[in-house]
Each structure stands twice: as structure tokens, then as C-alpha cells.
CSV table of C-alpha atoms in Angstrom, one decimal:
chain,number,residue,atom,x,y,z
A,9,MET,CA,148.8,141.1,110.1
A,10,ASN,CA,151.2,138.9,108.2
A,11,PRO,CA,151.7,135.1,108.7
A,12,ALA,CA,154.8,135.5,110.8
A,13,GLU,CA,153.0,137.8,113.2
A,14,ILE,CA,150.1,135.4,113.5
A,15,ARG,CA,152.5,132.5,114.3
A,16,ALA,CA,154.3,134.7,116.9
A,17,ILE,CA,151.1,135.8,118.6
A,18,LEU,CA,149.8,132.3,118.8
A,19,ARG,CA,153.1,131.0,120.2
A,20,ALA,CA,152.9,133.7,122.9
A,21,ALA,CA,149.3,133.0,123.6
A,22,LYS,CA,150.0,129.3,124.0
A,23,GLU,CA,152.8,130.1,126.5
A,24,TRP,CA,150.9,132.7,128.4
A,25,TYR,CA,147.7,130.7,128.6
A,26,MET,CA,149.4,127.3,129.0
A,27,GLY,CA,146.8,124.5,129.2
A,28,LYS,CA,144.0,126.7,127.9
A,29,ARG,CA,142.3,126.5,124.5
A,30,ILE,CA,143.3,129.1,122.0
A,31,ILE,CA,140.5,130.3,119.8
A,32,LEU,CA,141.2,132.5,116.8
A,33,VAL,CA,139.0,134.3,114.4
A,34,PHE,CA,140.9,135.9,111.5
A,35,GLN,CA,139.8,138.3,108.8
A,36,PRO,CA,142.2,138.5,105.9
A,37,HIS,CA,142.7,142.0,104.4
A,38,THR,CA,142.5,142.5,100.7
A,39,TYR,CA,142.1,139.8,98.0
A,40,SER,CA,145.6,140.5,96.5
A,41,ARG,CA,147.4,140.1,99.8
A,42,THR,CA,145.4,137.0,100.7
A,43,LYS,CA,146.3,135.5,97.3
A,44,ALA,CA,149.9,136.5,97.5
A,45,LEU,CA,150.4,135.0,101.0
A,46,PHE,CA,147.9,132.1,100.7
A,47,LYS,CA,150.4,129.2,101.4
A,48,GLU,CA,152.0,131.2,104.3
A,49,PHE,CA,148.6,131.9,105.8
A,50,ALA,CA,147.6,128.3,105.5
A,51,ASN,CA,150.6,127.3,107.7
A,52,SER,CA,150.2,130.0,110.3
A,53,PHE,CA,147.4,128.8,112.6
A,54,ASN,CA,148.8,125.5,113.9
A,55,ASP,CA,149.2,126.7,117.5
A,56,SER,CA,145.5,127.5,117.8
A,57,ASP,CA,142.9,125.0,118.9
A,58,PHE,CA,140.0,126.5,116.9
A,59,VAL,CA,140.2,128.7,113.8
A,60,GLY,CA,137.5,130.7,112.1
A,61,ILE,CA,138.2,132.6,108.9
A,62,ALA,CA,135.9,135.5,108.2
A,63,ASP,CA,135.3,137.0,104.8
A,64,ILE,CA,138.1,138.9,103.2
A,65,PHE,CA,138.1,142.6,104.1
A,66,ALA,CA,138.0,144.2,100.7
A,67,SER,CA,139.8,147.4,99.8
A,68,ALA,CA,138.3,150.2,97.7
A,69,ARG,CA,141.6,150.0,95.8
A,70,GLU,CA,140.9,146.7,94.2
A,71,PRO,CA,138.0,144.8,92.7
A,72,LYS,CA,136.7,141.6,94.1
A,73,ASP,CA,138.8,138.7,93.0
A,74,GLU,CA,136.6,135.6,92.5
A,75,SER,CA,139.8,133.4,92.3
A,76,ILE,CA,140.4,133.7,96.1
A,77,SER,CA,138.1,133.5,99.1
A,78,SER,CA,138.1,132.9,102.8
A,79,GLU,CA,136.4,129.6,102.2
A,80,MET,CA,139.4,128.5,100.1
A,81,LEU,CA,141.7,129.7,102.8
A,82,ALA,CA,139.9,127.8,105.5
A,83,GLU,CA,140.0,124.6,103.4
A,84,GLU,CA,143.8,125.0,102.9
A,85,ILE,CA,144.3,125.6,106.6
A,86,LYS,CA,142.5,122.4,107.4
A,87,LYS,CA,145.2,120.5,105.3
A,88,HIS,CA,147.9,121.8,107.6
A,89,HIS,CA,146.2,122.2,111.0
A,90,PRO,CA,146.7,119.5,113.7
A,91,HIS,CA,142.9,119.6,114.3
A,92,PRO,CA,141.3,120.1,110.8
A,93,LYS,CA,137.7,119.6,112.2
A,94,ASN,CA,138.3,122.7,114.3
A,95,VAL,CA,138.9,125.0,111.3
A,96,GLY,CA,136.1,126.6,109.5
A,97,TYR,CA,134.7,129.5,107.4
A,98,ALA,CA,133.2,132.1,109.8
A,99,GLY,CA,131.3,134.0,107.1
A,100,ASP,CA,130.5,137.7,106.9
A,101,TRP,CA,130.8,139.6,110.1
A,102,ASN,CA,128.2,142.1,108.8
A,103,GLU,CA,125.4,139.5,108.7
A,104,GLY,CA,123.5,138.0,111.6
């Protein structure tokens, strides 16, 4: 899912569920894509009330890139989100 699709889905959810809280958990796909679209992703979640960012779903095609992480993305989203306290790192879905 790209940033424009995230914005469109959240807008639609906000209209469809008017007056309800919108809770989103997002798992970025691949390190390279997350890095390339970092700023766009950071500005894509503003129509949600709560955002959790899970660990990046890695691809067998590329090695782990330590210069990008879901924790970094969550922190960047906080800078742009209307409710920064409602944005957080959700961790590894395979644990716990």
C-alpha cells in the first residue's frame, strides 16, 4: 500500500464511520520502499485517531537496512499527526 492509498482509505473510513474512532495498524513492506517513501508515509496517517506501526516486513530480495526502521517511522509520524501521543511503534507481530 502506498501513501496515497493510505490517505484515501482513511478519508473513506472517516466518512463511512463518521463520529467513530479510526484505529490503524500498519506494517511497511521492505526496507527500500519504506526508506524511499519515508516522508510521504509520515504524512499519510493524519485522518486516523490511533496509529501503530509494526516492524517492516522484510523481503528475501534485500538485506536488512539498519538505517531505517518502524520505530523511526513512528517517530516521524508523531511530528505530523494531530494526536502525536496516539502514534506508536507496535513491534514484531510474530512475538507475543
